């Protein structure tokens, strides 16, 4: 009960938002290919008014809309990626990390913050696709593990918004092992009876899906998000067949029993508060 | 035999063929001496070639068609093996074999990926690429081991979890994730041995243990060198560079602190002497079992947590 501090104030969802969709007046929807007026997109929570596709949004934008009064504190910001393997593909990994930090992406591919959500003290990690496709390396693994351990110590529920192509190749098996590290931390959180809610957003694939994203007490997704273990291209190359319509989208996963619900952005906060309330420890 | 050989093995095979020819001849002092000379030459050749394998060549050794598979170790090391089938939910997955057996007098659970030797068996085993039911069968046997307090031995040898429509429909990601989560909580001792290919999450789903060993020439990676090359080099034929960059060999992984020990292979690789290889794996298991006595359940679970908790290399600012 220590983490459950319900205030009676109504849930406010922030309406003012900064947008990260590319420059220009118009934006093409990747799902229905309709051309949408950008102002209309912004007004609509960055959700396509034609087909309900949820555009990727910045972690800050999510925090502003989820935390009460848009007030929250960042946690575990000191953790940074290094280049443990001196990895060099067509680009040097070290240079990629440096230039991302220069662009102000100092949170690596995951942000961690804490604040009240509907009056409930909550830790929310949000992955950032702009940072190397939201890939999970050692720094991401460490930040998420620390977020879970903080949740465990303070008995504060943890929510993770996944958005990732999977493990970060440039750190080799170090990235792979983050799957085990985070899953082990979640096992401890679970044993302590502290809730974990996983929110899958477009896209969530590979080692992220095959670890924490599927381990929520409650797993939910935004509409039409690509969610899977193997990427659709890899599957297509393997089986050499066309993939069925809607394959590996949120609706497909719900139908196959992998999700508890699909939740649109406009209802996200309200639903999360409800889930957190359902999962709060029973008081005597 | 040579049709299964890798290019770098050709000189070894030539000498082996010459040796076989000599040995087939009636014995006389001249041939005996010649045989001795050739045997020395063979040993030197194997030492030289195997000491200088590139990381990509080591991947080829790990995937060698004659390399011993889980079943080969089971047959040589365990007695009274009883295979147990099925996940009780959907199907039995032949890409993973699981069961109980006796190892030097003690009952153990054994779970491993299984590849096929000939084309028919390869197809039957799906090239060692499990579907969700394979991982769920593995977990079912692990939970049996937990219930009846038997140590678990996991052998890893897979190119990866199967990327197919049916596998996705039945929750490949969830099946792997659940195993990672649940293995972290098991109280019984778990040994993990990478015997061939450790292909990404599909390998790790049997890989959360107290001691992680790799055979000298096995590999363990976040992605196949071909897959990595096609993404990061935009060219799948750059797999040699990718293999080097991924740090997937046993020696590199030991240095990174991701595995605990290396089991040396016989000269020329495990496939040159599967009997000797099995003996070494057996000695490793025996020593590990010995070490795992005297550790309490809670201590074991805590140590396993700390082991994985410590994995990762990052920096800390401020
Ligand atoms: Zn649309």
Coordinates of C-alpha atoms and ligand atoms in Angstrom, one line a residue:
Chain A
X1 CA 0.0 0.0 0.0
X2 CA 3.0 2.3 0.4
X3 CA 2.9 3.3 -3.3
X4 CA -0.7 3.8 -3.6
X5 CA -1.5 7.4 -2.8
X6 CA -4.8 8.2 -4.4
X7 CA -5.7 11.8 -4.7
X8 CA -9.3 12.7 -5.5
X9 CA -8.5 15.1 -8.3
X10 CA -9.8 14.2 -11.8
X11 CA -7.4 12.9 -14.4
X12 CA -6.2 15.6 -16.7
X13 CA -4.8 14.7 -20.1
X14 CA -2.5 17.3 -21.5
X15 CA -3.7 18.6 -24.8
X16 CA -0.9 20.9 -25.8
X17 CA 1.8 19.0 -27.5
X18 CA 5.0 19.4 -29.5
X19 CA 5.2 17.2 -32.5
X20 CA 8.1 15.4 -34.1
X21 CA 6.6 14.6 -37.4
X22 CA 8.8 15.8 -40.3
X23 CA 8.7 19.4 -41.6
X24 CA 5.9 20.4 -44.0
X25 CA 2.2 21.1 -43.9
X26 CA 1.2 17.6 -44.8
X27 CA 2.0 14.2 -43.5
X28 CA 1.5 10.8 -45.2
X29 CA 0.1 8.1 -43.0
X30 CA 2.3 5.0 -43.3
X31 CA -0.7 2.8 -42.6
X32 CA -3.5 4.0 -44.9
X33 CA -1.3 6.3 -47.1
X34 CA -3.7 9.1 -46.8
X35 CA -2.3 12.6 -46.8
X36 CA -3.2 14.3 -43.6
X37 CA -3.0 18.0 -42.7
X38 CA -0.4 18.2 -39.9
X39 CA -2.3 20.5 -37.7
X40 CA -5.2 18.0 -37.7
X41 CA -2.7 15.2 -36.8
X42 CA -1.4 17.2 -33.8
X43 CA -4.9 18.0 -32.6
X44 CA -5.7 14.3 -32.8
X45 CA -2.8 13.1 -30.5
X46 CA -0.7 12.2 -33.5
X47 CA -3.3 9.6 -34.5
X48 CA -4.4 9.3 -38.1
X49 CA -7.9 10.6 -38.3
X50 CA -8.6 8.3 -41.2
X51 CA -7.4 4.9 -40.0
X52 CA -6.4 5.3 -36.3
X53 CA -2.7 4.6 -36.9
X54 CA -0.7 5.9 -34.0
X55 CA 2.3 7.9 -35.1
X56 CA 5.5 7.5 -33.1
X57 CA 5.8 10.3 -30.5
X58 CA 8.6 11.6 -28.5
X59 CA 9.1 10.2 -24.9
X60 CA 8.7 13.7 -23.5
X61 CA 5.3 14.0 -25.2
X62 CA 4.2 10.8 -23.6
X63 CA 5.3 11.8 -20.2
X64 CA 3.6 15.2 -20.5
X65 CA 0.3 13.5 -21.3
X66 CA 0.6 10.7 -18.7
X67 CA 2.0 12.3 -15.5
X68 CA -0.4 14.5 -13.5
X69 CA 0.1 18.2 -14.4
X70 CA 3.0 17.0 -16.7
X71 CA 5.2 16.8 -13.6
X72 CA 7.8 14.1 -13.3
X73 CA 11.5 13.6 -12.5
X74 CA 14.0 11.7 -14.7
X75 CA 15.8 8.8 -13.1
X76 CA 19.0 7.0 -13.9
X77 CA 20.1 9.6 -16.5
X78 CA 23.8 9.0 -15.8
X79 CA 24.0 5.7 -17.7
X80 CA 25.5 6.0 -21.2
X81 CA 26.4 3.7 -24.0
X82 CA 30.1 3.0 -24.7
X83 CA 31.6 1.0 -27.5
X84 CA 32.7 -2.1 -25.7
X85 CA 33.5 -4.1 -28.9
X86 CA 35.0 -1.2 -30.9
X87 CA 32.3 -2.0 -33.4
X88 CA 32.6 -0.8 -36.9
X89 CA 30.1 -1.6 -39.6
X90 CA 29.7 0.9 -42.4
X91 CA 29.7 3.4 -39.6
X92 CA 31.6 3.4 -36.3
X93 CA 29.3 2.7 -33.4
X94 CA 31.3 5.2 -31.3
X95 CA 30.7 8.0 -33.8
X96 CA 27.0 7.2 -33.9
X97 CA 26.7 7.4 -30.1
X98 CA 28.6 10.6 -30.0
X99 CA 26.5 12.3 -32.7
X100 CA 23.3 11.2 -31.0
X101 CA 24.4 12.8 -27.8
X102 CA 25.4 15.9 -29.6
X103 CA 21.8 16.1 -30.9
X104 CA 20.6 16.1 -27.4
X105 CA 19.6 12.5 -27.2
X106 CA 21.4 11.9 -23.9
X107 CA 18.9 9.4 -22.6
X108 CA 20.0 6.7 -24.9
X109 CA 17.1 4.6 -26.3
X110 CA 15.1 4.6 -23.1
X111 CA 13.9 7.4 -20.8
X112 CA 13.0 6.7 -17.2
X113 CA 10.9 9.0 -15.2
X114 CA 8.8 9.0 -12.0
X115 CA 5.8 10.9 -11.0
X116 CA 2.1 10.7 -10.1
X117 CA -0.3 9.1 -12.6
X118 CA -3.8 9.7 -11.4
X119 CA -2.3 10.3 -8.0
X120 CA -0.4 7.0 -8.0
X121 CA 3.4 7.2 -7.7
X122 CA 4.6 5.4 -10.8
X123 CA 7.8 4.8 -12.7
X124 CA 7.5 5.0 -16.5
X125 CA 10.2 3.9 -19.0
X126 CA 9.7 5.0 -22.6
X127 CA 11.8 3.8 -25.4
X128 CA 12.9 6.3 -28.1
X129 CA 12.9 5.0 -31.6
X130 CA 15.0 8.0 -32.7
X131 CA 18.0 6.6 -30.9
X132 CA 19.3 3.8 -33.1
X133 CA 15.8 2.4 -33.7
X134 CA 15.1 2.1 -30.0
X135 CA 17.7 -0.7 -29.9
X136 CA 18.6 -2.3 -26.6
X137 CA 22.2 -2.3 -25.7
X138 CA 23.9 -2.4 -22.3
X139 CA 22.8 1.1 -21.3
X140 CA 19.2 0.5 -22.1
X141 CA 19.3 -2.8 -20.2
X142 CA 20.9 -1.1 -17.2
X143 CA 18.5 1.8 -17.2
X144 CA 15.4 -0.5 -17.4
X145 CA 16.9 -2.9 -14.7
X146 CA 17.5 0.1 -12.4
X147 CA 14.0 1.4 -13.1
X148 CA 12.6 -2.1 -12.0
X149 CA 14.9 -2.2 -9.0
X150 CA 13.8 1.2 -7.9
X151 CA 10.2 0.1 -8.3
X152 CA 11.0 -3.0 -6.2
X153 CA 12.7 -1.0 -3.4
X154 CA 10.1 1.6 -3.1
X155 CA 7.2 -0.7 -4.1
X156 CA 6.2 1.6 -6.9
X157 CA 4.5 0.2 -10.0
X158 CA 6.5 0.1 -13.3
X159 CA 5.2 0.8 -16.8
X160 CA 7.3 0.3 -19.9
X161 CA 6.4 1.8 -23.3
X162 CA 8.3 -0.4 -25.7
X163 CA 9.3 0.9 -29.2
X164 CA 12.3 -1.0 -30.5
X165 CA 13.7 -3.0 -33.3
X166 CA 15.2 -5.4 -30.7
X167 CA 18.7 -5.9 -29.3
X168 CA 21.5 -3.6 -30.5
X169 CA 23.8 -5.5 -32.8
X170 CA 26.8 -3.2 -32.2
X171 CA 27.2 -4.6 -28.6
X172 CA 26.9 -8.2 -29.7
X173 CA 26.0 -10.7 -27.0
X174 CA 26.2 -8.0 -24.4
X175 CA 22.9 -6.7 -25.8
X176 CA 21.4 -10.3 -25.9
X177 CA 22.1 -10.8 -22.2
X178 CA 20.1 -7.7 -21.3
X179 CA 17.0 -9.7 -22.2
X180 CA 17.9 -12.1 -19.4
X181 CA 19.0 -9.4 -17.0
X182 CA 15.7 -7.4 -17.3
X183 CA 13.5 -10.5 -17.2
X184 CA 15.3 -11.6 -14.0
X185 CA 14.6 -8.2 -12.5
X186 CA 11.0 -8.5 -13.5
X187 CA 10.7 -11.9 -11.8
X188 CA 11.8 -10.3 -8.6
X189 CA 9.3 -7.4 -9.0
X190 CA 6.6 -10.0 -9.6
X191 CA 7.5 -12.0 -6.5
X192 CA 7.3 -8.8 -4.5
X193 CA 3.7 -8.2 -5.8
X194 CA 4.6 -4.9 -7.4
X195 CA 2.7 -4.4 -10.7
X196 CA 4.3 -4.1 -14.1
X197 CA 2.3 -3.0 -17.1
X198 CA 3.8 -3.4 -20.6
X199 CA 2.6 -1.1 -23.4
X200 CA 3.7 -2.1 -26.9
X201 CA 3.9 0.7 -29.5
X202 CA 4.8 0.7 -33.1
X203 CA 7.2 -1.1 -33.7
X204 CA 8.1 -3.6 -31.0
X205 CA 10.1 -6.6 -32.3
X206 CA 13.0 -8.9 -31.6
X207 CA 14.6 -9.2 -28.2
X208 CA 12.5 -6.5 -26.7
X209 CA 9.3 -8.4 -27.5
X210 CA 10.9 -11.7 -26.4
X211 CA 11.7 -10.3 -23.0
X212 CA 10.1 -7.5 -21.0
X213 CA 7.5 -6.4 -23.5
X214 CA 5.7 -9.7 -23.2
X215 CA 6.1 -10.0 -19.4
X216 CA 3.6 -7.5 -18.1
X217 CA 1.0 -8.4 -15.5
X218 CA -1.0 -6.6 -18.1
X219 CA 0.2 -6.3 -21.7
X220 CA -1.5 -3.7 -23.9
X221 CA -0.7 -2.1 -27.2
X222 CA -1.6 1.0 -29.2
X223 CA -3.7 0.3 -32.3
X224 CA -2.1 -1.1 -35.5
X225 CA 1.4 -1.3 -33.9
X226 CA 3.8 -3.8 -35.5
X227 CA 4.6 -6.4 -32.8
X228 CA 6.5 -9.6 -33.2
X229 CA 9.5 -11.7 -32.5
X230 CA 10.9 -12.0 -36.1
X231 CA 10.6 -9.0 -38.4
X232 CA 8.1 -9.4 -41.3
X233 CA 11.0 -9.3 -43.8
X234 CA 12.9 -12.1 -42.2
X235 CA 9.7 -14.2 -42.1
X236 CA 9.0 -13.5 -45.7
X237 CA 12.5 -14.5 -46.7
X238 CA 12.2 -17.7 -44.7
X239 CA 8.8 -19.0 -45.8
X240 CA 8.8 -17.3 -49.2
X241 CA 5.1 -16.5 -49.1
X242 CA 3.1 -13.4 -48.8
X243 CA 2.2 -12.5 -45.2
X244 CA -1.5 -12.4 -44.4
X245 CA -3.2 -9.0 -44.1
X246 CA -2.8 -7.5 -40.6
X247 CA -0.1 -10.0 -39.6
X248 CA 1.8 -9.0 -36.5
X249 CA -0.3 -6.0 -35.9
X250 CA -1.8 -5.2 -32.4
X251 CA -5.2 -6.5 -33.5
X252 CA -3.6 -9.8 -34.7
X253 CA -1.9 -10.2 -31.3
X254 CA -5.1 -9.5 -29.4
X255 CA -6.9 -12.1 -31.5
X256 CA -4.1 -14.7 -30.7
X257 CA -4.2 -14.1 -27.0
X258 CA -1.0 -12.1 -26.6
X259 CA -2.5 -8.9 -25.4
X260 CA -5.0 -7.9 -22.8
X261 CA -6.3 -4.9 -24.7
X262 CA -5.7 -2.4 -27.4
X263 CA -5.7 1.1 -26.0
X264 CA -5.8 4.2 -28.1
X265 CA -3.7 7.2 -27.1
X266 CA -6.6 9.3 -26.0
X267 CA -7.6 6.7 -23.5
X268 CA -4.2 5.6 -22.4
X269 CA -3.9 7.5 -19.1
X270 CA -7.4 6.7 -18.0
X271 CA -6.9 3.0 -18.7
X272 CA -3.5 2.9 -17.0
X273 CA -4.8 4.5 -13.9
X274 CA -7.6 1.9 -13.8
X275 CA -5.2 -1.0 -14.2
X276 CA -2.9 0.4 -11.5
X277 CA -5.9 0.7 -9.2
X278 CA -6.9 -2.9 -9.9
X279 CA -3.4 -4.2 -9.2
X280 CA -2.8 -2.1 -6.1
X281 CA -2.1 -4.0 -2.9
X282 CA -5.2 -4.7 -0.8
X283 CA -5.4 -2.6 2.3
X284 CA -6.7 -4.0 5.6
Chain B
X1 CA 33.2 -37.7 -45.7
X2 CA 34.8 -34.9 -47.6
X3 CA 31.4 -33.6 -48.9
X4 CA 30.7 -32.5 -45.4
X5 CA 34.1 -30.7 -45.0
X6 CA 34.7 -27.0 -44.9
X7 CA 37.3 -25.6 -47.3
X8 CA 39.9 -25.0 -44.5
X9 CA 39.6 -28.6 -43.5
X10 CA 40.7 -29.9 -46.9
X11 CA 44.4 -30.4 -46.1
X12 CA 43.5 -32.3 -42.9
X13 CA 41.2 -34.6 -44.9
X14 CA 43.9 -35.3 -47.5
X15 CA 46.3 -36.5 -44.9
X16 CA 43.5 -38.5 -43.2
X17 CA 42.7 -40.2 -46.5
X18 CA 46.4 -41.0 -47.1
X19 CA 46.6 -42.5 -43.5
X20 CA 43.5 -44.6 -44.1
X21 CA 45.1 -45.9 -47.3
X22 CA 48.3 -46.9 -45.6
X23 CA 46.5 -48.5 -42.7
X24 CA 44.5 -50.7 -45.2
X25 CA 47.8 -52.1 -46.5
X26 CA 49.3 -55.2 -44.9
X27 CA 51.6 -54.2 -42.0
X28 CA 55.4 -53.9 -42.6
X29 CA 58.1 -51.8 -41.1
X30 CA 58.0 -49.3 -43.9
X31 CA 54.3 -48.5 -43.7
X32 CA 54.4 -48.4 -39.9
X33 CA 57.0 -45.7 -40.0
X34 CA 55.1 -43.9 -42.7
X35 CA 51.9 -44.0 -40.6
X36 CA 53.8 -42.6 -37.7
X37 CA 55.1 -39.7 -39.8
X38 CA 51.7 -39.0 -41.2
X39 CA 50.0 -39.0 -37.8
X40 CA 52.5 -36.5 -36.6
X41 CA 51.9 -34.4 -39.7
X42 CA 48.1 -34.6 -39.1
X43 CA 48.3 -33.5 -35.5
X44 CA 50.5 -30.5 -36.5
X45 CA 48.2 -29.6 -39.3
X46 CA 45.1 -29.7 -37.1
X47 CA 46.9 -27.6 -34.4
X48 CA 48.0 -25.0 -36.9
X49 CA 44.7 -24.7 -38.8
X50 CA 42.6 -24.7 -35.7
X51 CA 44.8 -22.2 -33.8
X52 CA 44.4 -19.7 -36.7
X53 CA 40.7 -20.1 -37.5
X54 CA 38.9 -16.8 -38.2
X55 CA 35.8 -16.1 -36.2
X56 CA 33.7 -16.8 -39.3
X57 CA 35.5 -20.2 -39.8
X58 CA 34.7 -20.9 -36.2
X59 CA 31.0 -20.3 -37.0
X60 CA 31.4 -22.9 -39.7
X61 CA 32.9 -25.4 -37.2
X62 CA 30.0 -24.7 -34.8
X63 CA 27.6 -25.5 -37.7
X64 CA 29.7 -28.4 -39.0
X65 CA 27.4 -31.2 -40.3
X66 CA 29.4 -33.8 -38.4
X67 CA 29.4 -31.9 -35.1
X68 CA 27.9 -33.8 -32.2
X69 CA 24.4 -32.8 -31.4
X70 CA 22.5 -32.9 -28.1
X71 CA 21.3 -36.5 -28.8
X72 CA 25.0 -37.6 -29.3
X73 CA 25.9 -36.3 -25.8
X74 CA 22.8 -37.9 -24.3
X75 CA 23.7 -41.3 -25.8
X76 CA 27.3 -41.2 -24.6
X77 CA 27.0 -39.5 -21.2
X78 CA 23.6 -40.6 -19.7
X79 CA 22.0 -43.8 -19.0
X80 CA 18.3 -44.7 -18.9
X81 CA 17.4 -41.6 -20.8
X82 CA 13.6 -41.2 -21.2
X83 CA 12.5 -38.6 -23.6
X84 CA 9.4 -36.7 -22.6
X85 CA 7.3 -35.1 -25.3
X86 CA 4.9 -32.2 -25.7
X87 CA 4.0 -28.9 -24.2
X88 CA 0.5 -30.0 -23.1
X89 CA -1.0 -27.1 -25.0
X90 CA -0.4 -27.5 -28.7
X91 CA 2.2 -29.9 -29.9
X92 CA 5.5 -31.7 -29.5
X93 CA 8.4 -29.8 -31.1
X94 CA 11.2 -32.0 -32.3
X95 CA 13.6 -29.0 -32.5
X96 CA 14.0 -29.4 -28.7
X97 CA 14.4 -32.7 -26.9
X98 CA 13.9 -33.0 -23.2
X99 CA 13.7 -35.7 -20.6
X100 CA 15.3 -37.3 -17.6
X101 CA 18.3 -39.6 -17.3
X102 CA 20.9 -40.8 -14.9
X103 CA 24.3 -39.2 -15.0
X104 CA 27.0 -41.0 -13.0
X105 CA 24.4 -42.3 -10.5
X106 CA 22.4 -39.1 -10.3
X107 CA 19.0 -38.2 -11.9
X108 CA 19.1 -35.1 -14.0
X109 CA 16.8 -33.3 -16.4
X110 CA 18.3 -32.7 -19.8
X111 CA 17.0 -30.3 -22.3
X112 CA 18.6 -29.3 -25.6
X113 CA 18.1 -28.1 -29.1
X114 CA 18.3 -30.9 -31.6
X115 CA 19.4 -30.6 -35.2
X116 CA 19.0 -33.4 -37.8
X117 CA 21.9 -35.1 -39.6
X118 CA 20.4 -36.0 -43.0
X119 CA 17.9 -34.0 -45.0
X120 CA 14.9 -35.9 -43.7
X121 CA 16.0 -35.5 -40.1
X122 CA 16.9 -31.8 -40.7
X123 CA 13.4 -31.1 -41.8
X124 CA 11.9 -33.2 -39.0
X125 CA 13.9 -31.2 -36.5
X126 CA 13.2 -27.9 -38.4
X127 CA 17.0 -27.3 -38.5
X128 CA 17.1 -27.0 -34.8
X129 CA 14.8 -23.9 -34.9
X130 CA 12.1 -24.2 -32.2
X131 CA 8.6 -23.0 -32.3
X132 CA 6.8 -21.7 -29.1
X133 CA 5.7 -25.3 -28.2
X134 CA 9.4 -26.3 -28.0
X135 CA 10.2 -23.6 -25.5
X136 CA 7.0 -24.4 -23.5
X137 CA 8.0 -28.1 -23.5
X138 CA 11.4 -27.1 -22.2
X139 CA 9.8 -25.1 -19.4
X140 CA 7.4 -27.9 -18.5
X141 CA 10.3 -30.3 -18.0
X142 CA 12.3 -27.6 -16.1
X143 CA 9.3 -27.2 -13.8
X144 CA 9.1 -31.0 -13.3
X145 CA 12.8 -30.9 -12.3
X146 CA 12.0 -28.1 -9.9
X147 CA 9.2 -30.0 -8.4
X148 CA 11.2 -33.1 -7.9
X149 CA 14.4 -31.4 -7.1
X150 CA 16.7 -32.6 -9.9
X151 CA 19.5 -30.5 -11.5
X152 CA 18.9 -29.2 -15.0
X153 CA 21.4 -29.5 -17.9
X154 CA 20.6 -27.4 -20.9
X155 CA 22.4 -27.8 -24.2
X156 CA 22.3 -25.0 -26.7
X157 CA 22.6 -25.6 -30.4
X158 CA 20.2 -23.5 -32.6
X159 CA 20.5 -21.0 -35.5
X160 CA 17.6 -19.2 -33.7
X161 CA 13.9 -19.5 -32.9
X162 CA 11.9 -20.3 -36.0
X163 CA 10.7 -17.2 -37.9
X164 CA 7.4 -18.3 -39.3
X165 CA 3.7 -17.3 -39.3
X166 CA 2.6 -20.1 -37.1
X167 CA 5.3 -19.4 -34.6
X168 CA 4.3 -15.8 -34.4
X169 CA 0.6 -16.7 -34.0
X170 CA 1.4 -18.9 -31.1
X171 CA 3.5 -16.4 -29.3
X172 CA 7.2 -17.0 -30.1
X173 CA 8.2 -13.9 -28.2
X174 CA 6.1 -14.7 -25.2
X175 CA 7.4 -18.3 -25.1
X176 CA 11.0 -17.1 -25.0
X177 CA 10.3 -14.2 -22.6
X178 CA 8.5 -16.5 -20.2
X179 CA 11.5 -18.9 -20.1
X180 CA 13.9 -16.1 -19.3
X181 CA 11.6 -15.0 -16.5
X182 CA 10.9 -18.4 -15.1
X183 CA 14.5 -19.8 -15.3
X184 CA 15.6 -16.8 -13.2
X185 CA 13.3 -18.1 -10.5
X186 CA 14.1 -21.8 -10.5
X187 CA 15.7 -23.1 -7.3
X188 CA 17.4 -26.2 -8.7
X189 CA 20.9 -26.0 -10.1
X190 CA 21.0 -25.2 -13.9
X191 CA 24.0 -25.8 -16.1
X192 CA 24.1 -24.4 -19.6
X193 CA 26.4 -25.7 -22.2
X194 CA 26.6 -24.1 -25.7
X195 CA 27.6 -27.1 -27.8
X196 CA 27.3 -25.6 -31.3
X197 CA 25.3 -22.5 -32.4
X198 CA 24.0 -20.1 -29.8
X199 CA 21.5 -18.2 -32.0
X200 CA 20.1 -15.2 -30.2
X201 CA 16.9 -15.2 -28.2
X202 CA 16.1 -18.7 -29.4
X203 CA 19.3 -19.9 -27.6
X204 CA 19.0 -17.7 -24.5
X205 CA 15.5 -19.2 -23.9
X206 CA 17.4 -22.3 -22.6
X207 CA 20.3 -20.2 -21.3
X208 CA 19.6 -18.7 -17.9
X209 CA 21.6 -20.9 -15.7
X210 CA 24.1 -20.9 -12.8
X211 CA 27.1 -21.9 -14.9
X212 CA 27.4 -21.1 -18.6
X213 CA 30.0 -23.1 -20.5
X214 CA 30.8 -23.0 -24.2
X215 CA 32.6 -25.7 -26.2
X216 CA 35.8 -24.1 -27.6
X217 CA 34.6 -23.7 -31.2
X218 CA 30.9 -23.0 -30.5
X219 CA 29.5 -19.5 -31.0
X220 CA 26.9 -17.4 -29.2
X221 CA 25.6 -14.3 -30.8
X222 CA 22.8 -11.6 -30.8
X223 CA 22.3 -12.2 -34.5
X224 CA 23.9 -14.4 -37.2
X225 CA 26.9 -12.9 -39.0
X226 CA 24.9 -13.1 -42.3
X227 CA 21.9 -11.2 -40.7
X228 CA 24.2 -8.6 -39.2
X229 CA 26.1 -8.1 -42.4
X230 CA 22.9 -7.6 -44.4
X231 CA 21.7 -5.0 -42.0
X232 CA 24.8 -3.1 -41.0
X233 CA 26.9 -3.6 -44.1
X234 CA 23.9 -3.8 -46.4
X235 CA 25.5 -6.9 -47.9
X236 CA 25.1 -10.4 -46.5
X237 CA 28.4 -11.5 -48.1
X238 CA 30.2 -9.4 -45.5
X239 CA 29.6 -12.1 -42.9
X240 CA 33.3 -12.6 -42.3
X241 CA 33.7 -9.0 -41.1
X242 CA 30.4 -9.2 -39.2
X243 CA 31.5 -12.5 -37.4
X244 CA 34.7 -10.7 -36.3
X245 CA 32.8 -7.6 -35.1
X246 CA 30.1 -9.5 -33.1
X247 CA 32.5 -11.0 -30.7
X248 CA 30.8 -14.4 -30.8
X249 CA 33.6 -16.8 -30.0
X250 CA 34.0 -18.6 -26.7
X251 CA 37.3 -16.8 -25.9
X252 CA 35.9 -13.3 -26.6
X253 CA 32.7 -14.0 -24.6
X254 CA 34.7 -15.3 -21.7
X255 CA 36.6 -12.0 -21.7
X256 CA 33.4 -10.0 -21.8
X257 CA 32.2 -11.9 -18.7
X258 CA 29.2 -13.4 -20.4
X259 CA 30.2 -17.0 -19.9
X260 CA 31.9 -18.9 -17.1
X261 CA 34.1 -21.4 -18.8
X262 CA 35.3 -23.0 -22.0
X263 CA 35.4 -26.7 -22.6
X264 CA 38.4 -27.4 -24.9
X265 CA 37.7 -29.4 -28.0
X266 CA 39.8 -32.3 -29.3
X267 CA 42.3 -31.5 -32.1
X268 CA 40.5 -30.5 -35.2
X269 CA 37.2 -29.8 -33.5
X270 CA 34.5 -31.8 -31.7
X271 CA 33.5 -33.7 -34.9
X272 CA 37.0 -35.2 -35.2
X273 CA 36.6 -37.1 -32.0
X274 CA 33.0 -37.1 -30.6
X275 CA 33.9 -39.7 -28.0
X276 CA 36.7 -37.6 -26.5
X277 CA 34.5 -34.5 -26.7
X278 CA 31.6 -36.2 -24.8
X279 CA 34.1 -37.4 -22.2
X280 CA 35.2 -33.8 -21.6
X281 CA 31.6 -32.5 -21.5
X282 CA 30.9 -35.3 -19.0
X283 CA 33.8 -34.3 -16.8
X284 CA 32.6 -30.7 -16.9
X285 CA 29.1 -31.7 -15.8
X286 CA 30.5 -33.9 -13.0
X287 CA 32.6 -31.1 -11.7
X288 CA 29.7 -28.7 -11.9
X289 CA 27.4 -31.0 -10.0
X290 CA 30.0 -31.4 -7.3
X291 CA 30.3 -27.6 -7.0
X292 CA 26.5 -27.1 -6.9
X293 CA 26.2 -29.2 -3.7
X294 CA 26.4 -27.2 -0.6
X295 CA 24.8 -24.1 -2.1
X296 CA 21.4 -23.3 -0.6
X297 CA 18.4 -22.6 -2.9
X298 CA 18.1 -19.0 -1.9
X299 CA 21.8 -18.5 -2.4
X300 CA 21.7 -20.1 -5.8
X301 CA 18.9 -17.9 -7.0
X302 CA 20.6 -14.8 -5.7
X303 CA 23.9 -15.8 -7.3
X304 CA 22.1 -16.4 -10.6
X305 CA 20.5 -13.0 -10.4
X306 CA 23.8 -11.3 -9.7
X307 CA 25.5 -13.1 -12.6
X308 CA 23.1 -11.7 -15.1
X309 CA 22.7 -8.5 -13.3
X310 CA 26.4 -7.8 -13.8
X311 CA 26.2 -8.4 -17.6
X312 CA 26.6 -5.3 -19.8
X313 CA 29.3 -2.6 -20.3
X314 CA 28.3 1.1 -20.2
X315 CA 29.6 4.3 -18.7
X316 CA 28.3 6.5 -16.0
X317 CA 28.6 10.3 -16.2
X318 CA 28.4 13.0 -13.5
Ligands
LIG1 ZN1 -3.9 6.4 -41.6

